[in-house]
Tab-separated table of C-alpha atoms in Angstrom:
chain	number	residue	atom	x	y	z
A	1	UNK	CA	0.000	0.000	0.000
A	2	UNK	CA	1.121	3.634	-0.518
A	3	UNK	CA	1.253	4.211	3.251
A	4	UNK	CA	3.733	1.361	3.760
A	5	UNK	CA	5.923	2.585	0.895
A	6	UNK	CA	5.969	6.074	2.409
A	7	UNK	CA	6.897	4.734	5.835
A	8	UNK	CA	9.681	2.613	4.344
A	9	UNK	CA	11.046	5.612	2.444
A	10	UNK	CA	11.005	7.796	5.560
A	11	UNK	CA	12.754	5.080	7.594
A	12	UNK	CA	15.454	4.689	4.956
A	13	UNK	CA	16.010	8.459	4.875
A	14	UNK	CA	16.358	8.490	8.662
A	15	UNK	CA	19.032	5.784	8.546
A	16	UNK	CA	20.967	7.697	5.877
A	17	UNK	CA	20.881	10.913	7.924
A	18	UNK	CA	22.058	9.054	11.039
A	19	UNK	CA	24.891	7.446	9.079
A	20	UNK	CA	26.066	10.834	7.793
A	21	UNK	CA	25.971	12.286	11.317
A	22	UNK	CA	28.112	9.392	12.617
A	23	UNK	CA	30.704	9.871	9.851
A	24	UNK	CA	30.930	13.626	10.499
A	25	UNK	CA	31.254	13.063	14.244
A	26	UNK	CA	34.075	10.535	13.795
A	27	UNK	CA	35.911	12.870	11.432
A	28	UNK	CA	35.633	15.777	13.878
A	29	UNK	CA	36.843	13.625	16.763
A	30	UNK	CA	39.857	12.468	14.746
A	31	UNK	CA	40.756	16.033	13.799
A	32	UNK	CA	40.494	17.176	17.416
A	33	UNK	CA	42.658	14.257	18.530
A	34	UNK	CA	45.366	15.144	16.017
A	35	UNK	CA	45.396	18.784	17.112
A	36	UNK	CA	45.027	18.366	20.863
A	37	UNK	CA	46.767	15.141	21.814
A	38	UNK	CA	50.461	15.935	22.435
A	39	UNK	CA	51.227	12.222	22.775
A	40	UNK	CA	50.578	11.550	19.110
A	41	UNK	CA	53.906	11.599	17.303
A	42	UNK	CA	54.310	12.919	13.799
A	43	UNK	CA	54.855	9.352	12.602
A	44	UNK	CA	51.620	8.169	14.229
A	45	UNK	CA	49.722	11.002	12.593
A	46	UNK	CA	51.254	10.209	9.211
A	47	UNK	CA	50.405	6.527	9.556
A	48	UNK	CA	46.816	7.325	10.539
A	49	UNK	CA	46.414	9.681	7.595
A	50	UNK	CA	48.025	7.100	5.316
A	51	UNK	CA	45.538	4.419	6.403
A	52	UNK	CA	42.656	6.791	5.732
A	53	UNK	CA	44.052	7.621	2.300
A	54	UNK	CA	44.443	3.935	1.388
A	55	UNK	CA	40.841	3.295	2.369
A	56	UNK	CA	39.619	6.095	0.131
A	57	UNK	CA	41.884	5.510	-2.865
A	58	UNK	CA	42.205	2.604	-5.261
A	59	UNK	CA	45.527	0.754	-5.798
A	60	UNK	CA	47.904	2.406	-8.293
A	61	UNK	CA	47.484	1.165	-11.848
A	62	UNK	CA	50.100	-1.184	-13.318
A	63	UNK	CA	52.871	0.290	-15.428
A	64	UNK	CA	52.426	-0.442	-19.136
A	65	UNK	CA	55.546	-1.967	-20.704
A	66	UNK	CA	54.640	-2.580	-24.327
A	67	UNK	CA	51.692	-5.011	-24.157
A	68	UNK	CA	52.592	-6.125	-20.614
A	69	UNK	CA	51.275	-4.870	-17.277
A	70	UNK	CA	54.079	-4.379	-14.759
A	71	UNK	CA	52.769	-4.312	-11.158
A	72	UNK	CA	53.207	-0.825	-9.725
A	73	UNK	CA	54.732	-2.365	-6.583
A	74	UNK	CA	57.714	-3.585	-8.630
A	75	UNK	CA	58.524	-0.119	-9.965
A	76	UNK	CA	61.253	1.220	-7.671
A	77	UNK	CA	62.046	4.548	-9.322
A	78	UNK	CA	59.904	7.008	-11.211
A	79	UNK	CA	60.749	10.439	-12.585
A	80	UNK	CA	58.655	12.783	-14.680
A	81	UNK	CA	59.370	10.814	-17.864
A	82	UNK	CA	60.928	7.484	-16.884
A	83	UNK	CA	60.353	4.387	-14.748
A	84	UNK	CA	62.695	1.683	-13.502
A	85	UNK	CA	61.415	-1.725	-12.457
A	86	UNK	CA	62.678	-5.136	-11.446
A	87	UNK	CA	62.768	-8.019	-13.871
A	88	UNK	CA	60.406	-10.965	-14.052
A	89	UNK	CA	63.077	-13.119	-15.683
A	90	UNK	CA	66.519	-11.674	-14.887
A	91	UNK	CA	69.570	-12.942	-16.736
A	92	UNK	CA	71.751	-12.246	-13.686
A	93	UNK	CA	70.782	-11.107	-10.170
A	94	UNK	CA	70.071	-7.390	-10.274
A	95	UNK	CA	69.075	-7.310	-13.947
A	96	UNK	CA	66.611	-4.399	-14.101
A	97	UNK	CA	64.912	-2.372	-16.821
A	98	UNK	CA	64.575	1.370	-17.373
A	99	UNK	CA	62.101	2.738	-19.886
A	100	UNK	CA	60.075	5.843	-20.740
A	101	UNK	CA	56.622	6.097	-19.198
A	102	UNK	CA	54.897	7.038	-22.435
A	103	UNK	CA	53.397	3.962	-24.069
A	104	UNK	CA	53.841	3.170	-27.733
A	105	UNK	CA	57.405	4.529	-27.924
A	106	UNK	CA	59.288	1.837	-29.852
A	107	UNK	CA	62.567	3.525	-30.825
A	108	UNK	CA	64.998	5.957	-29.259
A	109	UNK	CA	64.364	8.337	-32.147
A	110	UNK	CA	60.683	8.474	-31.135
A	111	UNK	CA	61.520	10.034	-27.771
A	112	UNK	CA	61.248	13.742	-27.169
A	113	UNK	CA	64.403	15.554	-26.076
A	114	UNK	CA	63.068	15.682	-22.518
A	115	UNK	CA	62.288	11.942	-22.513
A	116	UNK	CA	65.680	11.057	-23.996
A	117	UNK	CA	67.660	13.117	-21.500
A	118	UNK	CA	65.597	11.899	-18.548
A	119	UNK	CA	65.988	8.270	-19.646
A	120	UNK	CA	69.781	8.417	-19.477
A	121	UNK	CA	69.830	10.414	-16.255
A	122	UNK	CA	67.691	7.663	-14.756
A	123	UNK	CA	69.962	4.935	-16.156
A	124	UNK	CA	72.944	6.518	-14.413
A	125	UNK	CA	71.086	6.776	-11.100
A	126	UNK	CA	69.699	3.225	-11.275
A	127	UNK	CA	73.021	1.716	-12.315
A	128	UNK	CA	74.626	3.210	-9.206
A	129	UNK	CA	72.093	1.711	-6.767
A	130	UNK	CA	72.118	-1.688	-8.502
A	131	UNK	CA	75.910	-1.868	-8.284
A	132	UNK	CA	75.777	-0.787	-4.639
A	133	UNK	CA	73.257	-3.494	-3.742
A	134	UNK	CA	75.143	-6.279	-5.506
A	135	UNK	CA	78.616	-4.915	-4.721
A	136	UNK	CA	79.444	-4.891	-8.425
A	137	UNK	CA	82.277	-2.890	-9.926
A	138	UNK	CA	80.947	-3.090	-13.486
A	139	UNK	CA	77.693	-3.350	-15.412
A	140	UNK	CA	76.376	-3.988	-18.859
A	141	UNK	CA	74.066	-1.231	-20.044
A	142	UNK	CA	72.343	-2.248	-23.264
A	143	UNK	CA	69.625	-1.078	-25.637
A	144	UNK	CA	68.161	-3.126	-28.485
A	145	UNK	CA	66.776	-0.336	-30.605
A	146	UNK	CA	64.308	-2.079	-32.889
A	147	UNK	CA	63.282	-5.609	-33.810
A	148	UNK	CA	66.305	-6.085	-36.066
A	149	UNK	CA	68.560	-5.392	-33.086
A	150	UNK	CA	66.844	-8.090	-31.021
A	151	UNK	CA	64.246	-5.941	-29.279
A	152	UNK	CA	61.771	-8.344	-27.659
A	153	UNK	CA	59.224	-5.768	-26.423
A	154	UNK	CA	58.117	-2.881	-28.688
A	155	UNK	CA	58.851	-0.268	-26.045
A	156	UNK	CA	62.186	1.505	-25.609
A	157	UNK	CA	63.990	-0.064	-22.661
A	158	UNK	CA	67.491	-0.161	-21.238
A	159	UNK	CA	68.897	-3.309	-19.647
A	160	UNK	CA	71.169	-2.842	-16.632
A	161	UNK	CA	73.043	-5.963	-15.546
A	162	UNK	CA	75.517	-5.798	-12.645
A	163	UNK	CA	78.478	-8.052	-13.391
A	164	UNK	CA	80.544	-10.302	-11.183
A	165	UNK	CA	83.623	-12.384	-11.878
A	166	UNK	CA	82.829	-15.672	-13.571
A	167	UNK	CA	79.129	-15.009	-14.144
A	168	UNK	CA	79.617	-15.936	-17.819
A	169	UNK	CA	82.022	-18.450	-19.298
A	170	UNK	CA	82.993	-15.883	-21.917
A	171	UNK	CA	82.425	-12.227	-21.089
A	172	UNK	CA	80.728	-11.402	-24.390
A	173	UNK	CA	78.168	-14.174	-23.869
A	174	UNK	CA	76.142	-11.630	-21.929
A	175	UNK	CA	75.105	-10.021	-25.214
A	176	UNK	CA	73.662	-13.290	-26.506
A	177	UNK	CA	71.803	-13.645	-23.227
A	178	UNK	CA	70.305	-10.172	-23.615
A	179	UNK	CA	69.298	-10.965	-27.191
A	180	UNK	CA	67.513	-14.114	-25.985
A	181	UNK	CA	65.821	-12.364	-23.069
A	182	UNK	CA	62.060	-12.028	-23.026
A	183	UNK	CA	59.472	-11.228	-20.340
A	184	UNK	CA	57.158	-14.079	-21.285
A	185	UNK	CA	57.138	-17.846	-20.931
A	186	UNK	CA	58.371	-20.203	-23.586
A	187	UNK	CA	60.625	-17.953	-25.651
A	188	UNK	CA	63.650	-19.566	-27.207
A	189	UNK	CA	66.841	-18.410	-25.519
A	190	UNK	CA	70.585	-18.557	-25.852
A	191	UNK	CA	72.589	-21.665	-25.012
A	192	UNK	CA	75.452	-20.759	-22.676
A	193	UNK	CA	76.733	-21.139	-19.158
A	194	UNK	CA	73.630	-19.523	-17.645
A	195	UNK	CA	70.231	-21.104	-16.967
A	196	UNK	CA	68.340	-22.012	-20.124
A	197	UNK	CA	64.937	-20.438	-20.625
A	198	UNK	CA	63.332	-23.687	-19.540
A	199	UNK	CA	65.172	-23.427	-16.220
A	200	UNK	CA	64.712	-19.684	-15.716
A	201	UNK	CA	61.543	-19.511	-13.669
A	202	UNK	CA	59.270	-16.508	-13.461
A	203	UNK	CA	59.678	-14.899	-10.078
A	204	UNK	CA	56.772	-14.253	-7.780
A	205	UNK	CA	55.462	-10.742	-7.293
A	206	UNK	CA	56.520	-10.978	-3.647
A	207	UNK	CA	60.136	-11.669	-4.652
A	208	UNK	CA	60.090	-8.757	-7.065
A	209	UNK	CA	58.536	-6.434	-4.487
A	210	UNK	CA	61.254	-7.360	-1.990
A	211	UNK	CA	64.001	-6.478	-4.465
A	212	UNK	CA	62.246	-3.241	-5.434
A	213	UNK	CA	62.047	-2.311	-1.751
A	214	UNK	CA	65.813	-2.666	-1.375
A	215	UNK	CA	66.407	-0.311	-4.293
A	216	UNK	CA	63.939	2.202	-2.889
A	217	UNK	CA	65.759	2.187	0.450
A	218	UNK	CA	69.104	2.813	-1.246
A	219	UNK	CA	67.653	5.625	-3.348
A	220	UNK	CA	66.091	7.215	-0.255
A	221	UNK	CA	69.417	7.075	1.600
A	222	UNK	CA	71.077	9.052	-1.203
A	223	UNK	CA	68.751	12.040	-0.828
């Protein structure tokens, strides 16, 4: 009957108003606590605000590397134009990638001057922290600029591989390994004194996040 519908509508409206009042009251109490409680440290306030922000915001979107989605949690450095992230299938420990943020950029010549300069500034910064973490005194820094050069993902990217004594039977074998690298399962790789593609297992996101966290800590300590 119309009377029942009206009563139901009024009851629902009352619940909504009460809910809004509760939310406003809790917000006011929290604000007063932050301002008046001298026992709350700056860290505690930051953590509380951070929890509130995470509740209100959605997780960051994945980084687009060619056709692949790179979890945002594995990106350890980001500038205005460039991102650096850990590798799903590293050739050697510490093998990371640096690439421009803009999607669809296949060749170095397609980069703007700002993107190009920022890319190499980032490479220098990332190479330093990778070598620090792995106590390496040398690195391979490589770009495969186009399919004919062995580019496996149609997105400009720079490989950084920290080197250690004896990691390859012949030093130049690293270039064959880079040419055979790919971020997907089942690609055909180089045959040398490193794990074959069939033995190189995709790492878990947790493993990659742990490595990314170490790089972030080193980068933060340099500021």
